[in-house]
Amino acid sequence: MTDIISVIAPINMAVIKYWGKRDEKLIIPLNDSVSGTLDPKVMCAKTSVCARPVFEEDELWLNGKKESFTSERLQNCLKKIRELANEQKSVDEEFLKFKVHICSENNFPTAAGLASSAAGYACLVTALAKLYKVKTDISALARIGSGSACRSVYGGFVRWYAGSNPDGSDSIAKPVVDSSHWPDMRVLVLVIADTKKHTSSTKGMKTTVETSELMKHRIQVSVPSRIEKICEAIVKKDFPTFAELTMKDSNEFHAVCLSAFPPCIYLTNTSLKIIEMVHYYNNICGSIKVAYTFDAGPNACLYLLEEEVPKILSVIKYFFPFSSENFIKGLKAPPIKEFPIESHIYKSAAEKDLINYIIYTKVGEGPIVLKDGPHLLNEHGKPLS
Amino acid sequence: MTDIISVIAPINMAVIKYWGKRDEKLIIPLNDSVSGTLDPKVMCAKTSVCARPVFEEDELWLNGKKESFTSERLQNCLKKIRELANEQKSVDEEFLKFKVHICSENNFPTAAGLASSAAGYACLVTALAKLYKVKTDISALARIGSGSACRSVYGGFVRWYAGSNPDGSDSIAKPVVDSSHWPDMRVLVLVIADTKKHTSSTKGMKTTVETSELMKHRIQVSVPSRIEKICEAIVKKDFPTFAELTMKDSNEFHAVCLSAFPPCIYLTNTSLKIIEMVHYYNNICGSIKVAYTFDAGPNACLYLLEEEVPKILSVIKYFFPFSSENFIKGLKAPPIKEFPIESHIYKSAAEKDLINYIIYTKVGEGPIVLKDGPHLLNEHGKPLS
């Protein structure tokens, strides 16, 4: 029995993108968004927290490194949870005065450019809410830390409602379907070899909202119509519709970024080649079997059903030759099933080392409280490693 | 004295792009567009035509190669001009029955991916209209051959009005200002080393119109407002406004292409690096000194005033190192004036051989009839070479 709370939480991959805030401070988005939560057993953030009278100050360790506790977003999350605990009298007044120790790490390289902050904040607020025994909408707390983190507090497919209240109280996430609804939904994350530094999301969003003419149309027309359709497609397990909307939204998101001034550009030649590859495969199949989507970076995320995995791996291997046994990480990959590529146009396209590795995963559960650890903090409330 | 008519005609580089037709057959665009006509003494198409009773069939030679005369667009142009000549009785009835010989060539490599069809059709219709002595709006004739060719029939800056008549009769080009209006306006065409085959403009436009949500906003909102502003900026010689609108329209055009399904992608990593370079230079200068614009391909076209040329060449040389004397073609380039590049962020950016060569040119005159030749056809009406 310990007073340490440990939680693991998943990353999520948007199929209708969040891009642009109507309130910068409260992190309230301009539009609803939808994402798939990716199995936390494959990729997750893990956080341990505890609060004790002997702690002299709030302390934070991130991926094995002591970090400053001054981040405004982190402070906001902790403050909000302590306020709720105070209102709800969920813990002793004394407990509220204790300093906290927080230790967090990701089980995947942050350098991969995956949305680690979403998993991190979903994890943190879940752990803190449990520590302070508060009853509240966890997604709203996570949102304060990092917008899209609010979608990582549920499994399955999740919709983040923009809401309309000025205080953001209705800007919360809700499940569309849980992780058992579409059990054969799989995800391949193609981690691209690219060292280019990109515009941060926060800055990119701001520039886009302030300067892109097209952004207005996206917010007012495209997204509202697409959101309803994709939720319906998910409920009905209508893959072709789901996939088409996913690709269209990804392309539109990058299009509005490109129409910002100066333009925000996240896709590279390799990303574009992946887009081409997916359209090529879908064309040959005669219907949409795979969807790509790209966040604010060059890595591709492919949504597809389990039965397509052996074939698409063959196609990926053709366009982006790989040999290493360790190239595919995550879930156990099925044997590659050769898929005939006939077009001579593409013969010259093959080029090695454009993709670093692939993570094979699936739509999975939300955060999990690890009742019996293992924790990241030792009995003194200090990091283990 | 000969019956051979020879004409040279310029290419043009749009600053507000033409993308999307409201009538596929008549080549009527969805929106107005504006371009600068590039000095035909640097880059041009040259065409010689003649019609004689002894010719047994209509014949065409393009860049030294015999070509089929069956192209629908070519046929449409010739048919339209003969109809006009018949209506106007501008030539004998006999003359209308003569077959024509047409010989045309570009003085720049077509492989450069520059809009050679615009110069080609502007040249052809100017020559044919002269041959058949018709009085008509030459731009409307050129449009039937290749949409943007209509802008190449005038020098200076030219606006192509979309018009509203179903028959396209008011879809014509008119000069905004002539070539003497802004004499220090210069253009650098950066020809990129890239062998990738791109979606043709005709196909890309069609896909975009049919599938892009954002295209509607571009046509209805963005372009109409931008067109008026850029024409005003040209008349006032307000470079920063002209340049900002040019860059925004180029980015928006590529954005709508990216939002098509499947997406049409014309920019490469090298194009993106040029965009970055220009924003970097303008930032350091503290005001907009250079504008980039990209047609449906990766080559960049930079608009700038003459005084900036020595400095921007230094910046280009830093980002895209070149050494060959022959790297800059066209007008005589001024000596490079070293421009200090301080940012360490960009130190690693330099990479050779991404740009094949640069064409240095300026905004110039429209088509020129070569009264005394030299012609491309010999006394027998056959190609010289």
Coordinates of C-alpha atoms in Angstrom, one line a residue, chain A:
Chain A
M1 CA 0.0 0.0 0.0
T2 CA 1.4 3.3 -1.1
D3 CA 0.2 6.9 -1.6
I4 CA 1.8 6.9 -5.1
I5 CA -0.7 7.0 -8.0
S6 CA 0.5 5.7 -11.3
V7 CA -1.3 5.9 -14.6
I8 CA -0.6 5.1 -18.2
A9 CA -2.4 7.0 -21.0
P10 CA -2.5 6.7 -24.8
I11 CA -1.7 9.0 -27.6
N12 CA -4.4 9.7 -30.1
M13 CA -4.4 10.3 -33.9
A14 CA -7.0 12.7 -35.2
V15 CA -9.0 11.9 -38.3
I16 CA -10.7 15.3 -38.2
K17 CA -8.0 17.7 -37.1
Y18 CA -7.9 20.3 -34.4
W19 CA -6.2 23.4 -35.8
G20 CA -6.9 26.9 -34.4
K21 CA -8.1 28.2 -31.1
R22 CA -10.9 30.5 -30.3
D23 CA -9.3 31.1 -26.9
E24 CA -5.6 30.9 -26.6
K25 CA -5.4 30.9 -22.8
L26 CA -8.2 28.4 -22.1
I27 CA -7.2 26.3 -25.2
I28 CA -10.7 26.2 -26.7
P29 CA -10.7 25.1 -30.3
L30 CA -12.4 26.7 -33.3
N31 CA -13.8 23.4 -34.4
D32 CA -14.9 19.9 -33.2
S33 CA -12.3 17.2 -33.9
V34 CA -12.3 13.4 -33.8
S35 CA -9.5 10.9 -33.1
G36 CA -8.8 7.3 -32.6
T37 CA -7.1 6.5 -29.3
L38 CA -4.1 4.3 -29.9
D39 CA -3.5 1.2 -27.8
P40 CA -1.6 2.3 -24.7
K41 CA 0.0 -1.1 -24.4
V42 CA 1.9 -0.2 -27.5
M43 CA 2.6 3.5 -27.1
C44 CA 1.9 5.4 -23.9
A45 CA 2.9 8.0 -21.4
K46 CA 3.3 6.8 -17.8
T47 CA 3.1 9.1 -14.8
S48 CA 3.5 8.7 -11.1
V49 CA 2.4 11.4 -8.6
C50 CA 2.3 11.8 -4.9
A51 CA 1.9 14.6 -2.4
R52 CA 3.5 14.6 1.0
P53 CA 4.2 17.0 3.9
V54 CA 7.9 16.3 3.7
F55 CA 8.3 17.5 0.1
E56 CA 9.8 20.9 0.1
E57 CA 8.7 22.0 -3.4
D58 CA 6.7 20.8 -6.4
E59 CA 9.0 18.8 -8.5
L60 CA 8.8 17.3 -12.0
W61 CA 10.9 14.7 -13.8
L62 CA 10.3 14.1 -17.5
N63 CA 11.8 11.2 -19.3
G64 CA 14.5 10.8 -16.7
K65 CA 15.4 14.5 -16.5
K66 CA 14.5 17.0 -13.8
E67 CA 12.4 19.8 -15.3
S68 CA 11.3 23.2 -14.1
F69 CA 7.8 23.2 -12.7
T70 CA 7.1 26.7 -14.0
S71 CA 5.3 25.7 -17.2
E72 CA 2.1 27.7 -17.2
R73 CA 0.1 24.9 -18.6
L74 CA 1.3 22.5 -15.9
Q75 CA 0.6 25.1 -13.2
N76 CA -2.9 25.7 -14.6
C77 CA -3.7 22.0 -14.4
L78 CA -2.5 21.6 -10.9
K79 CA -4.2 24.8 -9.7
K80 CA -7.5 23.8 -11.2
I81 CA -7.4 20.3 -9.6
R82 CA -6.6 21.8 -6.2
E83 CA -9.4 24.3 -6.6
L84 CA -11.8 21.5 -7.4
A85 CA -10.6 19.4 -4.5
N86 CA -11.1 22.4 -2.2
E87 CA -14.6 23.0 -3.5
Q88 CA -15.5 19.3 -3.3
K89 CA -13.7 18.9 0.1
S90 CA -12.5 15.6 -1.4
V91 CA -9.3 15.7 0.6
D92 CA -8.1 17.3 3.9
E93 CA -7.2 21.0 3.8
E94 CA -3.8 19.9 5.0
F95 CA -3.3 17.6 2.0
L96 CA -4.0 20.6 -0.3
K97 CA -0.9 22.3 1.1
F98 CA 1.4 19.4 0.4
K99 CA 3.9 19.8 -2.4
V100 CA 3.7 17.2 -5.3
H101 CA 6.2 15.1 -7.0
I102 CA 5.5 14.1 -10.6
C103 CA 7.5 11.7 -12.6
S104 CA 6.6 11.0 -16.2
E105 CA 8.0 9.2 -19.2
N106 CA 7.0 8.0 -22.7
N107 CA 7.7 4.5 -23.8
F108 CA 8.4 5.8 -27.3
P109 CA 11.1 8.2 -28.5
T110 CA 9.8 11.8 -28.3
A111 CA 12.1 12.5 -31.2
A112 CA 9.7 10.4 -33.3
G113 CA 7.6 13.6 -33.5
L114 CA 4.5 11.9 -32.2
A115 CA 2.0 13.8 -30.1
S116 CA 3.6 13.0 -26.8
S117 CA 2.1 16.0 -25.0
A118 CA -1.5 14.6 -25.5
A119 CA -0.6 11.3 -23.8
G120 CA 1.5 13.2 -21.2
Y121 CA -1.3 15.5 -20.1
A122 CA -4.0 12.9 -20.2
C123 CA -1.8 10.8 -18.0
L124 CA -1.0 13.6 -15.6
V125 CA -4.5 14.9 -15.0
T126 CA -5.9 11.4 -14.6
A127 CA -3.3 10.8 -11.9
L128 CA -3.7 14.1 -10.2
A129 CA -7.5 13.8 -10.2
K130 CA -7.2 10.4 -8.6
L131 CA -4.6 11.8 -6.1
Y132 CA -7.0 14.6 -5.1
K133 CA -10.1 12.4 -5.4
V134 CA -11.9 15.0 -7.5
K135 CA -15.0 14.2 -9.5
T136 CA -15.0 16.2 -12.7
D137 CA -14.7 15.9 -16.4
I138 CA -11.2 14.8 -16.8
S139 CA -11.1 15.8 -20.5
A140 CA -11.6 19.5 -19.6
L141 CA -8.7 19.3 -17.3
A142 CA -6.5 17.6 -19.9
R143 CA -7.5 20.2 -22.4
I144 CA -6.0 23.0 -20.2
G145 CA -2.7 21.2 -20.4
S146 CA -2.6 20.4 -24.1
G147 CA -5.7 20.8 -26.3
S148 CA -5.7 17.4 -28.0
A149 CA -4.9 15.7 -24.7
C150 CA -8.6 15.9 -23.9
R151 CA -9.2 13.2 -26.5
S152 CA -6.7 10.8 -24.9
V153 CA -8.8 10.4 -21.7
Y154 CA -11.1 7.9 -23.5
G155 CA -10.5 4.8 -25.6
G156 CA -12.0 4.0 -29.0
F157 CA -12.9 6.9 -31.2
V158 CA -13.4 10.2 -29.4
R159 CA -15.0 13.6 -30.3
W160 CA -13.8 16.8 -28.8
Y161 CA -16.6 19.3 -28.9
A162 CA -15.5 22.9 -29.5
G163 CA -18.4 24.1 -27.3
S164 CA -19.7 27.6 -27.2
N165 CA -19.3 28.7 -23.5
P166 CA -16.8 31.5 -23.1
D167 CA -15.2 29.7 -20.1
G168 CA -14.7 26.5 -22.1
S169 CA -16.8 24.5 -19.7
D170 CA -18.5 22.7 -22.6
S171 CA -15.3 22.2 -24.6
I172 CA -14.9 18.6 -23.6
A173 CA -14.3 15.2 -25.2
K174 CA -16.8 12.4 -25.4
P175 CA -16.5 8.9 -26.7
V176 CA -18.0 8.2 -30.2
V177 CA -17.6 4.4 -29.7
D178 CA -15.4 2.5 -27.3
S179 CA -12.4 0.4 -28.2
S180 CA -14.4 -2.8 -28.6
H181 CA -16.7 -1.4 -31.3
W182 CA -14.4 -1.8 -34.3
P183 CA -12.0 -4.5 -33.2
D184 CA -10.2 -5.0 -36.5
M185 CA -9.2 -1.3 -36.9
R186 CA -5.4 -1.1 -37.1
V187 CA -2.9 1.7 -37.4
L188 CA 0.5 1.9 -38.9
V189 CA 2.6 4.9 -37.9
L190 CA 5.4 5.5 -40.5
V191 CA 8.1 7.3 -38.7
I192 CA 10.0 9.4 -41.2
A193 CA 13.7 10.0 -41.3
D194 CA 13.6 13.8 -41.2
T195 CA 15.5 16.2 -38.9
K196 CA 13.9 19.4 -40.1
K197 CA 12.6 21.6 -37.3
H198 CA 8.9 22.5 -37.9
T199 CA 6.8 25.4 -36.8
S200 CA 5.3 24.5 -33.4
S201 CA 1.6 23.7 -33.5
T202 CA 0.8 26.6 -31.2
K203 CA 2.5 29.1 -33.4
G204 CA 1.3 27.4 -36.7
M205 CA -2.3 27.5 -35.5
K206 CA -2.1 31.2 -34.6
T207 CA -0.5 32.2 -37.9
T208 CA -3.1 30.1 -39.8
V209 CA -6.1 31.6 -38.0
E210 CA -4.7 35.2 -38.4
T211 CA -3.7 34.9 -42.1
S212 CA -5.4 32.1 -44.0
E213 CA -8.4 33.1 -46.1
L214 CA -9.3 29.4 -46.6
M215 CA -9.4 28.7 -42.8
K216 CA -12.7 30.4 -42.6
H217 CA -14.3 28.0 -45.0
R218 CA -12.7 25.0 -43.2
I219 CA -14.2 26.1 -39.9
Q220 CA -17.6 27.2 -41.1
V221 CA -18.3 24.7 -43.8
S222 CA -16.0 21.8 -44.3
V223 CA -15.4 20.5 -40.8
P224 CA -19.0 20.8 -39.5
S225 CA -20.3 18.6 -42.4
R226 CA -17.4 16.2 -42.2
I227 CA -17.6 15.7 -38.4
E228 CA -21.2 14.4 -38.5
K229 CA -20.4 12.1 -41.5
I230 CA -17.3 10.5 -39.9
C231 CA -19.0 9.9 -36.6
E232 CA -21.8 8.1 -38.5
A233 CA -19.2 6.1 -40.5
I234 CA -17.5 5.1 -37.3
V235 CA -20.7 3.9 -35.7
K236 CA -21.7 2.0 -38.9
K237 CA -18.1 0.7 -39.4
D238 CA -18.2 2.0 -42.9
F239 CA -14.5 1.9 -43.7
P240 CA -14.5 3.6 -47.2
T241 CA -16.4 6.6 -46.0
F242 CA -14.3 6.8 -42.8
A243 CA -11.1 6.6 -44.8
E244 CA -12.1 9.1 -47.5
L245 CA -13.1 11.7 -44.9
T246 CA -9.9 11.1 -43.0
M247 CA -7.7 11.7 -46.0
K248 CA -9.7 14.7 -47.1
D249 CA -9.5 16.3 -43.7
S250 CA -5.7 15.7 -43.5
N251 CA -5.2 17.2 -46.9
E252 CA -7.4 20.2 -46.1
F253 CA -5.7 20.8 -42.8
H254 CA -2.3 20.9 -44.6
A255 CA -3.8 23.0 -47.3
V256 CA -5.0 25.7 -44.9
C257 CA -1.5 25.6 -43.3
L258 CA 0.0 26.2 -46.7
S259 CA -2.3 29.1 -47.3
A260 CA -1.1 30.8 -44.1
F261 CA 1.3 33.7 -44.4
P262 CA 4.1 32.8 -44.1
P263 CA 3.0 29.3 -45.0
C264 CA 3.3 26.5 -42.4
I265 CA 4.6 23.4 -44.2
Y266 CA 4.7 20.1 -42.4
L267 CA 4.7 17.5 -45.2
T268 CA 8.0 16.5 -46.9
N269 CA 8.7 14.7 -50.2
T270 CA 8.5 11.4 -48.2
S271 CA 5.1 12.3 -46.8
L272 CA 3.9 13.1 -50.3
K273 CA 5.3 9.8 -51.6
I274 CA 3.3 8.0 -48.9
I275 CA 0.1 9.9 -50.0
E276 CA 0.8 8.8 -53.6
M277 CA 1.4 5.2 -52.5
V278 CA -1.9 5.0 -50.6
H279 CA -3.9 6.4 -53.5
Y280 CA -2.0 3.9 -55.8
Y281 CA -3.0 1.0 -53.6
N282 CA -6.6 2.1 -53.2
N283 CA -6.9 2.5 -56.9
I284 CA -5.6 -1.0 -57.6
C285 CA -8.0 -2.4 -55.0
G286 CA -10.9 -0.6 -56.7
S287 CA -12.1 0.7 -53.3
I288 CA -10.6 2.6 -50.4
K289 CA -8.7 0.2 -48.2
V290 CA -6.2 2.4 -46.4
A291 CA -6.4 6.0 -45.2
Y292 CA -3.4 8.3 -44.5
T293 CA -3.4 11.2 -42.0
F294 CA -0.7 13.6 -41.0
D295 CA -0.5 15.8 -38.0
A296 CA 1.8 18.9 -37.8
G297 CA 4.8 16.9 -38.9
P298 CA 5.9 14.6 -41.7
N299 CA 5.1 11.2 -40.1
A300 CA 2.2 9.3 -41.7
C301 CA -0.4 7.5 -39.8
L302 CA -2.3 4.9 -41.8
Y303 CA -5.7 3.6 -40.6
L304 CA -6.7 0.3 -42.1
L305 CA -8.5 -3.0 -41.3
E306 CA -6.5 -6.0 -40.0
E307 CA -6.9 -8.0 -43.2
E308 CA -5.1 -5.3 -45.2
V309 CA -2.0 -5.2 -43.1
P310 CA -0.1 -8.1 -44.8
K311 CA -0.7 -6.5 -48.2
I312 CA 0.0 -2.9 -47.4
L313 CA 3.3 -3.9 -45.7
S314 CA 4.3 -5.5 -49.0
V315 CA 3.5 -2.2 -50.8
I316 CA 5.4 -0.2 -48.2
K317 CA 8.3 -2.5 -48.6
Y318 CA 8.2 -2.0 -52.4
F319 CA 8.1 1.8 -52.2
F320 CA 10.4 2.2 -49.1
P321 CA 12.6 -1.0 -49.1
F322 CA 13.5 -2.2 -45.6
S323 CA 15.2 -5.3 -44.4
S324 CA 15.8 -5.0 -40.7
E325 CA 13.8 -7.5 -38.5
N326 CA 13.2 -4.7 -36.1
F327 CA 11.7 -2.3 -38.7
I328 CA 8.2 -3.0 -37.5
K329 CA 7.7 -2.3 -33.8
G330 CA 4.6 -2.6 -31.6
L331 CA 2.1 -5.4 -32.2
K332 CA 3.3 -8.6 -33.7
A333 CA 3.1 -8.0 -37.4
P334 CA 1.6 -10.7 -39.6
P335 CA 3.8 -12.2 -42.4
I336 CA 4.0 -9.9 -45.4
K337 CA 1.8 -11.1 -48.2
E338 CA 3.2 -10.1 -51.6
F339 CA 1.0 -7.7 -53.4
P340 CA 1.7 -7.4 -57.1
I341 CA 2.8 -4.0 -58.3
E342 CA 2.5 -3.8 -62.0
S343 CA 2.8 -0.2 -62.9
H344 CA 6.1 0.6 -64.4
I345 CA 5.6 4.2 -63.5
Y346 CA 6.5 3.4 -60.0
K347 CA 9.4 1.1 -60.6
S348 CA 11.9 3.8 -60.1
A349 CA 10.2 5.2 -57.1
A350 CA 11.8 2.8 -54.6
E351 CA 14.2 4.5 -52.3
K352 CA 15.7 3.2 -49.0
D353 CA 15.9 4.8 -45.6
L354 CA 13.2 7.4 -46.1
I355 CA 11.2 5.7 -43.4
N356 CA 13.0 5.1 -40.1
Y357 CA 10.6 2.4 -38.8
I358 CA 7.0 1.5 -38.5
I359 CA 4.9 1.2 -35.4
Y360 CA 2.1 -1.3 -35.8
T361 CA -0.8 -0.6 -33.3
K362 CA -4.6 -0.5 -33.1
V363 CA -7.4 1.5 -31.7
G364 CA -7.4 0.8 -27.9
E365 CA -8.4 1.8 -24.5
G366 CA -8.1 5.1 -22.6
P367 CA -5.9 5.7 -19.5
I368 CA -5.3 2.9 -17.1
V369 CA -4.7 3.4 -13.4
L370 CA -1.9 0.9 -12.3
K371 CA -3.2 -0.1 -8.9
D372 CA -0.2 -2.1 -8.0
G373 CA 2.4 -0.1 -9.9
P374 CA 5.1 -0.5 -10.9
H375 CA 5.6 3.2 -10.1
L376 CA 8.1 5.7 -11.4
L377 CA 8.7 7.1 -7.9
N378 CA 10.4 5.2 -5.0
E379 CA 9.3 5.2 -1.4
H380 CA 10.9 8.6 -0.9
G381 CA 9.0 10.1 -3.7
K382 CA 12.0 10.3 -5.9
P383 CA 12.5 8.9 -9.4
L384 CA 13.5 5.3 -9.5
S385 CA 16.1 5.6 -12.2

